[in-house]
Amino acid sequence: MDDDLLQQIEKARFPSPWAGSIAWAQALIQWHFILSPNTWVETEEDLGADQDELISTVTAVLAAALHATAIAQGLDTPDGARLLHVPLQSAVQLVTAPDLDVLQPAVPKDDVIWPQARELLGRLLTAKDPNGLAVQDAVTALTNRVIRAHAEHGETVGDRLRTTPDLRQAVERLTSLPYPVDENGAPLAAQPAGGLSLEAHRRAAESLKAHHRVQQIIGDVHPALSRELLLVRAALHDRTVLAFADYASPEQKKNAHTTAQALREQDAKSGLWRGEIPPTDSRWDDAPQQYVRQEYTTYISRAVAGRQTPASSGHVTSVHMVEVSAHHTLPVQLRNHPCGQGRHRHDYRIRIEVLTTPGLLTEDASTRLRTTAAALERVEGPLQGKDLDRLGGGVKAGTDERWLAGWVHQWVGTQLPPGLTDYLLVEVEATDLETIPAVHLGKAR
């Protein structure tokens, strides 16, 4: 138990009870997001939502519910000191049937902490069209699951937040412990020095998922890529359970076992396994995750950076490689950034690809794509030698490569003919850092 963190939670004071409600809502959501990831992934996929947008919306609803409950219970002291006593069951009722007339007044009209929250709640809870109502239902259901998961294990907000140090330690172990390991928990000697870091592992999964989505769009999914994506996902689930140990949730354990068994069964049918012991061997029957470790060890001994998507029959591909230098300043509280410096420069390698039918990739479209890619390398262009902080939107949380991939996707996509953005894939690699590129696939927003 991290006693210092526990004391920080107990002694936390805020500019207002609303600010405290936001902070504790974020903490409860983080707890649920880490231990129950399936719910979030399913909602994101159902809505086609951006993860950050979804988290912000759920945070607004939950923070308003906590604050409204604190007001009703007389727990809204000016410094937010009594928010840990807010009863979870009362908040569950507000989230189960969210009422704008109850939740919106809980957000101060002159709020300077999060001025968008009031408008966000208003748009969400007054939706009339089918799409808006679908978002409302999905967000309400997700928020409900978050608060109910906590209410099942504690009576108050404080009861649940006191488990945060344990969760923090598990997350730190996930970041620091080597993977893969053998059956005794020792690092496998066959892996490259240090293996693949957690961040690089996640980015490899993201890259594979994006390329897999491209192949789904064109209707030609390559078995080898599907298998690689399943392997990387299974290893990521296994890695999480090993690091979380006794703190691993039933959902995390189920994910690890299910994906490991799926990989084993798929390899037995396809013959794509690469390790020494075949997937049909009985030693894997009770421990399919160990089969994942065997295959993943072989996998990371090969090059895992830079996906290649070959053009299939009836389809054409256009690929442009761009190299630029750009600067940025490390924003406050930027997570998962490998530099940890102030203002500094990176050399970026950007891969821009469109894979689609000849009917969409016309001569005009090809010319626009070529011209747009070339513009990125020019000194007078939008990126070469520029400060990323000054580009529209600024560098957000996460690695700057991940954010930059989305920015390039939007900038290029808006200059292409309608219909091509769904087939546009952008990878960004900071060449002096880890080589797993950050990927962006989807409609330019």
Coordinates of C-alpha atoms in Angstrom, one line a residue:
M1 CA 0.0 0.0 0.0
D2 CA 1.3 3.5 -0.9
D3 CA 0.7 5.3 2.4
D4 CA 1.8 8.7 0.9
L5 CA -0.8 8.5 -1.9
L6 CA -3.4 7.4 0.6
Q7 CA -2.7 10.4 2.7
Q8 CA -2.9 12.7 -0.3
I9 CA -6.3 11.3 -1.1
E10 CA -7.5 11.8 2.5
K11 CA -6.1 15.3 2.8
A12 CA -7.0 16.5 -0.7
R13 CA -8.6 20.0 -0.8
F14 CA -10.0 21.7 -3.9
P15 CA -10.8 25.3 -5.1
S16 CA -14.5 24.2 -5.0
P17 CA -16.6 21.0 -4.4
W18 CA -17.2 21.0 -8.2
A19 CA -13.5 20.8 -8.9
G20 CA -13.2 18.0 -6.4
S21 CA -16.1 16.2 -8.0
I22 CA -14.3 16.3 -11.4
A23 CA -11.1 15.0 -9.8
W24 CA -12.8 12.1 -8.1
A25 CA -14.9 11.3 -11.1
Q26 CA -11.7 11.0 -13.2
A27 CA -10.2 8.7 -10.6
L28 CA -13.2 6.4 -10.5
I29 CA -13.3 6.3 -14.3
Q30 CA -9.5 5.5 -14.5
W31 CA -10.0 2.6 -12.1
H32 CA -12.8 1.2 -14.2
F33 CA -11.1 1.9 -17.5
I34 CA -8.0 -0.1 -16.4
L35 CA -9.8 -3.1 -14.8
S36 CA -12.8 -3.3 -17.1
P37 CA -11.5 -2.3 -20.6
N38 CA -14.0 -4.3 -22.6
T39 CA -16.9 -2.0 -21.8
W40 CA -15.0 1.0 -23.1
V41 CA -13.7 -0.7 -26.2
E42 CA -17.2 -1.9 -27.1
T43 CA -18.8 1.5 -26.6
E44 CA -16.1 3.2 -28.6
E45 CA -16.6 0.8 -31.5
D46 CA -20.4 1.0 -31.3
L47 CA -20.4 4.8 -31.5
G48 CA -17.3 5.1 -33.6
A49 CA -16.2 7.5 -30.9
D50 CA -12.8 8.9 -30.1
Q51 CA -11.5 7.6 -26.7
D52 CA -10.7 11.0 -25.2
E53 CA -14.1 12.4 -26.2
L54 CA -15.9 9.4 -24.7
I55 CA -14.0 9.7 -21.4
S56 CA -14.7 13.4 -21.3
T57 CA -18.4 12.9 -21.8
V58 CA -18.6 10.2 -19.1
T59 CA -16.6 12.3 -16.8
A60 CA -19.1 15.2 -17.2
V61 CA -22.0 13.0 -16.3
L62 CA -20.4 11.3 -13.4
A63 CA -18.9 14.5 -11.9
A64 CA -22.3 16.2 -12.1
A65 CA -23.9 13.2 -10.4
L66 CA -21.3 13.3 -7.6
H67 CA -21.6 17.0 -7.1
A68 CA -25.4 16.9 -7.2
T69 CA -25.4 14.1 -4.6
A70 CA -22.9 16.1 -2.4
I71 CA -25.2 19.1 -2.5
A72 CA -28.3 17.1 -1.6
Q73 CA -26.4 15.4 1.2
G74 CA -24.8 18.5 2.6
L75 CA -21.4 17.3 1.7
D76 CA -20.5 20.2 -0.6
T77 CA -18.1 22.0 1.7
P78 CA -16.1 24.8 -0.1
D79 CA -12.9 22.9 0.0
G80 CA -14.4 19.6 -1.2
A81 CA -13.1 17.9 2.0
R82 CA -16.3 15.8 2.5
L83 CA -16.7 14.5 -1.0
L84 CA -15.1 11.2 0.1
H85 CA -18.3 10.6 2.1
V86 CA -20.6 10.9 -1.0
P87 CA -22.8 7.7 -1.0
L88 CA -22.4 5.8 -4.3
Q89 CA -25.9 4.4 -4.4
S90 CA -27.3 7.9 -4.5
A91 CA -25.1 8.7 -7.4
V92 CA -26.2 5.5 -9.1
Q93 CA -29.8 6.7 -9.1
L94 CA -28.9 10.0 -10.7
V95 CA -26.8 8.2 -13.4
T96 CA -29.4 5.5 -14.1
A97 CA -32.0 8.0 -15.1
P98 CA -30.1 11.2 -15.8
D99 CA -32.2 14.4 -15.5
L100 CA -30.9 17.6 -17.1
D101 CA -32.8 19.6 -14.5
V102 CA -30.9 17.9 -11.7
L103 CA -27.4 17.4 -13.3
Q104 CA -26.9 20.7 -15.1
P105 CA -27.5 22.9 -12.0
A106 CA -24.7 20.9 -10.3
V107 CA -22.3 22.5 -12.8
P108 CA -21.6 26.1 -11.8
K109 CA -22.6 28.6 -14.4
D110 CA -19.4 30.6 -13.9
D111 CA -17.3 27.4 -14.0
V112 CA -13.7 28.2 -14.9
I113 CA -12.4 24.7 -14.1
W114 CA -14.2 23.0 -17.0
P115 CA -16.4 25.6 -18.8
Q116 CA -17.4 23.1 -21.5
A117 CA -19.0 20.7 -19.1
R118 CA -22.3 22.5 -18.8
E119 CA -22.7 22.7 -22.6
L120 CA -21.6 19.1 -23.0
L121 CA -24.2 17.8 -20.6
G122 CA -26.9 20.0 -22.3
R123 CA -26.1 18.6 -25.7
L124 CA -26.0 15.0 -24.4
L125 CA -29.2 15.1 -22.4
T126 CA -31.4 17.1 -24.7
A127 CA -30.7 15.0 -27.9
K128 CA -33.6 14.6 -30.2
D129 CA -32.3 12.9 -33.4
P130 CA -31.6 9.1 -33.5
N131 CA -27.9 9.5 -33.5
G132 CA -27.9 11.8 -30.5
L133 CA -30.2 9.5 -28.6
A134 CA -28.0 6.6 -29.4
V135 CA -25.0 8.5 -28.0
Q136 CA -27.1 9.4 -24.9
D137 CA -28.1 5.8 -24.3
A138 CA -24.5 4.5 -24.8
V139 CA -22.9 7.1 -22.5
T140 CA -25.6 6.7 -19.9
A141 CA -25.1 2.9 -19.9
L142 CA -21.3 3.2 -19.7
T143 CA -21.5 5.7 -16.8
N144 CA -24.0 3.5 -15.1
R145 CA -21.6 0.5 -15.3
V146 CA -18.7 2.6 -13.9
I147 CA -20.6 3.8 -10.9
R148 CA -22.3 0.5 -10.2
A149 CA -19.0 -1.4 -10.4
H150 CA -17.7 0.9 -7.5
A151 CA -21.0 0.7 -5.6
E152 CA -20.7 -3.1 -5.6
H153 CA -17.5 -2.9 -3.6
G154 CA -17.9 0.2 -1.4
E155 CA -20.5 2.5 0.1
T156 CA -18.8 5.8 -0.5
V157 CA -16.5 7.5 -2.9
G158 CA -13.7 7.3 -0.3
D159 CA -14.1 3.5 0.0
R160 CA -13.2 3.1 -3.6
L161 CA -10.5 5.8 -3.8
R162 CA -8.7 4.1 -1.0
T163 CA -8.0 1.2 -3.4
T164 CA -6.2 3.6 -5.7
P165 CA -2.7 3.0 -4.3
D166 CA -3.0 -0.7 -5.0
L167 CA -4.1 0.1 -8.6
R168 CA -1.3 2.5 -9.0
Q169 CA 1.3 -0.1 -7.9
A170 CA -0.2 -2.6 -10.3
V171 CA 0.0 -0.1 -13.2
E172 CA 3.6 0.7 -12.3
R173 CA 4.5 -3.0 -12.3
L174 CA 2.9 -3.3 -15.8
T175 CA 5.2 -0.5 -17.0
S176 CA 8.4 -1.8 -15.4
L177 CA 8.2 -5.6 -15.5
P178 CA 9.8 -7.4 -18.5
Y179 CA 7.7 -9.4 -20.9
P180 CA 7.6 -12.2 -22.0
V181 CA 8.6 -14.4 -19.1
D182 CA 8.9 -18.1 -18.6
E183 CA 6.7 -20.3 -16.4
N184 CA 8.7 -19.3 -13.4
G185 CA 8.3 -15.6 -14.1
A186 CA 11.9 -15.1 -15.3
P187 CA 12.5 -13.1 -18.5
L188 CA 12.9 -15.3 -21.5
A189 CA 16.6 -15.4 -22.6
A190 CA 15.6 -15.5 -26.3
Q191 CA 14.1 -12.1 -26.4
P192 CA 16.0 -8.9 -27.4
A193 CA 17.5 -6.9 -24.6
G194 CA 14.6 -5.4 -22.7
G195 CA 12.0 -7.0 -24.9
L196 CA 9.4 -4.6 -26.2
S197 CA 8.4 -1.8 -23.8
L198 CA 4.7 -1.5 -22.8
E199 CA 4.2 1.6 -24.8
A200 CA 5.8 0.1 -27.9
H201 CA 3.7 -3.0 -27.4
R202 CA 0.5 -1.0 -27.3
R203 CA 1.6 1.0 -30.4
A204 CA 2.3 -2.2 -32.3
A205 CA -1.2 -3.4 -31.5
E206 CA -2.6 0.0 -32.7
S207 CA -0.6 -0.2 -35.9
L208 CA -1.8 -3.7 -36.7
K209 CA -5.4 -2.8 -35.9
A210 CA -5.3 0.1 -38.3
H211 CA -3.8 -2.0 -41.1
H212 CA -6.3 -4.8 -40.4
R213 CA -9.1 -2.2 -40.7
V214 CA -7.8 -1.1 -44.1
Q215 CA -8.0 -4.7 -45.3
Q216 CA -11.5 -5.1 -43.9
I217 CA -12.6 -1.9 -45.8
I218 CA -11.3 -3.3 -49.1
G219 CA -12.7 -6.8 -48.3
D220 CA -9.4 -8.7 -48.4
V221 CA -8.0 -9.6 -45.0
H222 CA -4.7 -11.4 -45.0
P223 CA -4.6 -14.4 -42.6
A224 CA -1.0 -13.6 -41.5
L225 CA -2.0 -10.0 -40.5
S226 CA -5.1 -11.3 -38.6
R227 CA -2.9 -13.8 -36.8
E228 CA -0.3 -11.2 -35.9
L229 CA -2.9 -8.9 -34.5
L230 CA -4.4 -11.7 -32.4
L231 CA -0.9 -12.6 -31.1
V232 CA 0.0 -9.1 -30.1
R233 CA -3.4 -8.6 -28.4
A234 CA -3.1 -11.9 -26.5
A235 CA 0.4 -11.0 -25.3
L236 CA -0.8 -7.6 -24.2
H237 CA -3.6 -9.2 -22.1
D238 CA -1.2 -11.8 -20.7
R239 CA 1.3 -9.1 -19.8
T240 CA -1.4 -7.1 -17.9
V241 CA -2.5 -10.1 -15.9
L242 CA 1.1 -11.0 -14.9
A243 CA 1.8 -7.5 -13.8
F244 CA -1.4 -7.0 -11.9
A245 CA -1.1 -10.4 -10.2
D246 CA -3.6 -10.8 -7.4
Y247 CA -5.1 -7.4 -8.3
A248 CA -6.1 -8.5 -11.8
S249 CA -9.8 -8.3 -12.4
P250 CA -12.0 -11.2 -13.6
E251 CA -12.3 -9.4 -16.9
Q252 CA -8.6 -9.0 -17.4
K253 CA -8.1 -12.7 -16.6
K254 CA -10.9 -13.7 -19.0
N255 CA -9.4 -11.6 -21.8
A256 CA -6.0 -13.2 -21.4
H257 CA -7.3 -16.7 -21.4
T258 CA -9.8 -16.2 -24.2
T259 CA -7.4 -14.5 -26.6
A260 CA -4.6 -17.1 -25.8
Q261 CA -7.0 -20.0 -26.5
A262 CA -8.2 -18.3 -29.7
L263 CA -4.6 -17.9 -30.9
R264 CA -3.8 -21.5 -30.1
E265 CA -6.9 -22.8 -32.0
Q266 CA -6.3 -20.5 -35.0
D267 CA -2.6 -21.6 -35.2
A268 CA -3.6 -25.3 -35.0
K269 CA -5.8 -24.7 -38.1
S270 CA -3.6 -22.4 -40.1
G271 CA -0.1 -23.8 -39.3
L272 CA 1.2 -20.2 -38.9
W273 CA 2.8 -20.9 -35.5
R274 CA 6.6 -20.3 -35.3
G275 CA 7.7 -21.6 -31.9
E276 CA 9.4 -24.8 -31.0
I277 CA 6.3 -26.6 -29.5
P278 CA 3.1 -26.8 -31.6
P279 CA -0.2 -25.4 -30.5
T280 CA -1.7 -28.9 -30.3
D281 CA 0.7 -30.0 -27.5
S282 CA -1.2 -31.0 -24.4
R283 CA 1.1 -28.9 -22.2
W284 CA -0.8 -25.8 -23.3
D285 CA -4.2 -27.2 -22.3
D286 CA -4.2 -25.7 -18.8
A287 CA -2.0 -22.7 -19.6
P288 CA -2.6 -21.3 -23.1
Q289 CA -1.0 -18.1 -22.0
Q290 CA 2.3 -19.9 -21.9
Y291 CA 1.8 -20.7 -25.6
V292 CA 1.3 -17.0 -26.2
R293 CA 4.7 -16.3 -24.5
Q294 CA 6.5 -18.8 -26.7
E295 CA 5.0 -17.3 -29.9
Y296 CA 5.5 -13.7 -28.8
T297 CA 9.2 -14.4 -28.0
T298 CA 9.7 -15.6 -31.6
Y299 CA 7.7 -12.7 -32.9
I300 CA 9.7 -9.9 -31.2
S301 CA 12.9 -11.4 -32.3
R302 CA 12.0 -10.3 -35.8
A303 CA 11.3 -6.8 -37.1
V304 CA 7.9 -5.5 -35.8
A305 CA 8.0 -2.0 -37.0
G306 CA 6.6 -0.5 -40.2
R307 CA 3.6 -2.4 -41.4
Q308 CA 3.3 -3.2 -45.1
T309 CA 0.0 -3.6 -46.8
P310 CA 0.4 -5.1 -50.3
A311 CA -2.0 -4.2 -52.9
S312 CA -4.5 -7.0 -53.6
S313 CA -6.2 -8.0 -56.9
G314 CA -8.6 -5.3 -58.0
H315 CA -7.1 -2.7 -55.7
V316 CA -4.4 0.0 -56.0
T317 CA -2.1 1.5 -53.5
S318 CA -0.4 4.8 -53.3
V319 CA 2.4 5.3 -50.7
H320 CA 4.3 8.5 -50.0
M321 CA 7.2 8.7 -47.5
V322 CA 7.9 12.1 -46.0
E323 CA 10.7 13.2 -43.6
V324 CA 10.5 16.4 -41.6
S325 CA 12.0 18.0 -38.5
A326 CA 9.8 19.7 -36.1
H327 CA 10.0 21.1 -32.5
H328 CA 7.7 20.9 -29.5
T329 CA 7.7 21.8 -25.9
L330 CA 6.7 19.1 -23.4
P331 CA 3.3 20.1 -22.1
V332 CA 2.5 19.9 -18.4
Q333 CA 1.3 16.4 -17.3
L334 CA 2.0 14.9 -20.7
R335 CA 1.9 11.1 -20.2
N336 CA 3.8 8.4 -21.9
H337 CA 6.2 10.7 -23.7
P338 CA 9.6 9.2 -24.0
C339 CA 11.7 12.4 -24.1
G340 CA 10.8 14.1 -20.8
Q341 CA 12.6 17.3 -22.1
G342 CA 11.5 20.9 -22.5
R343 CA 11.5 22.4 -26.0
H344 CA 13.3 20.0 -28.3
R345 CA 13.3 18.7 -31.9
H346 CA 12.6 15.3 -33.5
D347 CA 13.1 14.0 -37.0
Y348 CA 9.9 12.3 -38.1
R349 CA 9.3 9.8 -40.8
I350 CA 5.7 9.9 -42.1
R351 CA 4.2 7.2 -44.2
I352 CA 1.0 8.2 -46.0
E353 CA -0.9 5.4 -47.8
V354 CA -4.1 5.1 -49.6
L355 CA -5.3 1.5 -50.5
T356 CA -8.6 1.4 -52.5
T357 CA -10.3 0.6 -55.8
P358 CA -9.1 2.2 -59.0
G359 CA -12.4 4.1 -59.2
L360 CA -11.6 6.1 -56.1
L361 CA -7.9 6.6 -56.6
T362 CA -8.3 8.6 -59.8
E363 CA -5.5 10.5 -61.5
D364 CA -6.8 13.7 -59.9
A365 CA -6.8 12.0 -56.5
S366 CA -3.2 10.7 -57.0
T367 CA -2.0 14.1 -58.0
R368 CA -3.6 15.7 -54.9
L369 CA -2.1 13.1 -52.7
R370 CA 1.4 13.5 -54.2
T371 CA 1.2 17.3 -54.0
T372 CA -0.1 17.3 -50.4
A373 CA 2.6 14.9 -49.2
A374 CA 5.3 17.0 -50.9
A375 CA 4.0 20.1 -49.2
L376 CA 4.8 18.6 -45.8
E377 CA 8.5 18.5 -46.6
R378 CA 8.8 22.1 -47.8
V379 CA 10.2 24.8 -45.5
E380 CA 7.2 26.9 -46.4
G381 CA 4.8 24.0 -45.7
P382 CA 2.7 23.5 -42.5
L383 CA 5.1 21.2 -40.7
Q384 CA 8.8 21.3 -41.7
G385 CA 10.8 23.1 -39.0
K386 CA 7.6 24.3 -37.2
D387 CA 6.6 24.2 -33.6
L388 CA 4.0 21.4 -33.1
D389 CA 2.6 23.4 -30.2
R390 CA 1.5 26.1 -32.6
L391 CA -0.4 23.8 -34.9
G392 CA -4.2 23.7 -34.6
G393 CA -5.2 21.8 -31.5
G394 CA -1.8 21.6 -29.9
V395 CA 0.0 18.5 -28.8
K396 CA -2.3 16.5 -26.5
A397 CA -1.6 13.8 -23.9
G398 CA 0.3 10.8 -25.2
T399 CA 3.3 10.7 -27.5
D400 CA 3.7 13.5 -30.0
E401 CA 4.0 10.9 -32.8
R402 CA 0.5 9.7 -32.0
W403 CA -1.0 13.1 -32.0
L404 CA 0.9 14.1 -35.1
A405 CA -0.4 11.1 -37.0
G406 CA -3.9 12.3 -36.4
W407 CA -3.0 15.9 -37.3
V408 CA -1.4 14.8 -40.6
H409 CA -4.4 12.6 -41.3
Q410 CA -6.7 15.5 -40.9
W411 CA -4.5 17.9 -42.9
V412 CA -4.1 15.5 -45.8
G413 CA -7.6 14.2 -45.7
T414 CA -9.3 17.6 -46.1
Q415 CA -7.3 18.1 -49.3
L416 CA -8.4 14.8 -51.0
P417 CA -11.5 14.2 -53.0
P418 CA -14.6 13.1 -50.9
G419 CA -14.6 9.4 -50.1
L420 CA -10.8 8.8 -49.8
T421 CA -10.4 9.7 -46.2
D422 CA -11.8 6.3 -45.1
Y423 CA -8.9 4.6 -47.0
L424 CA -6.2 7.0 -45.8
L425 CA -3.6 5.5 -43.3
V426 CA -0.9 7.7 -41.7
E427 CA 2.0 6.4 -39.7
V428 CA 4.4 8.7 -37.8
E429 CA 7.8 7.5 -36.4
A430 CA 10.2 9.6 -34.5
T431 CA 13.3 8.1 -36.0
D432 CA 15.6 8.7 -32.9
L433 CA 13.1 6.9 -30.6
E434 CA 11.4 3.5 -30.6
T435 CA 10.6 2.3 -34.1
I436 CA 7.0 1.2 -33.7
P437 CA 5.1 3.9 -35.6
A438 CA 2.0 5.7 -34.3
V439 CA -0.9 5.2 -36.6
H440 CA -4.1 7.0 -37.5
L441 CA -6.9 5.6 -39.6
G442 CA -10.4 7.0 -40.0
K443 CA -12.2 10.0 -41.2
A444 CA -10.5 13.3 -41.0
R445 CA -12.2 15.4 -38.3

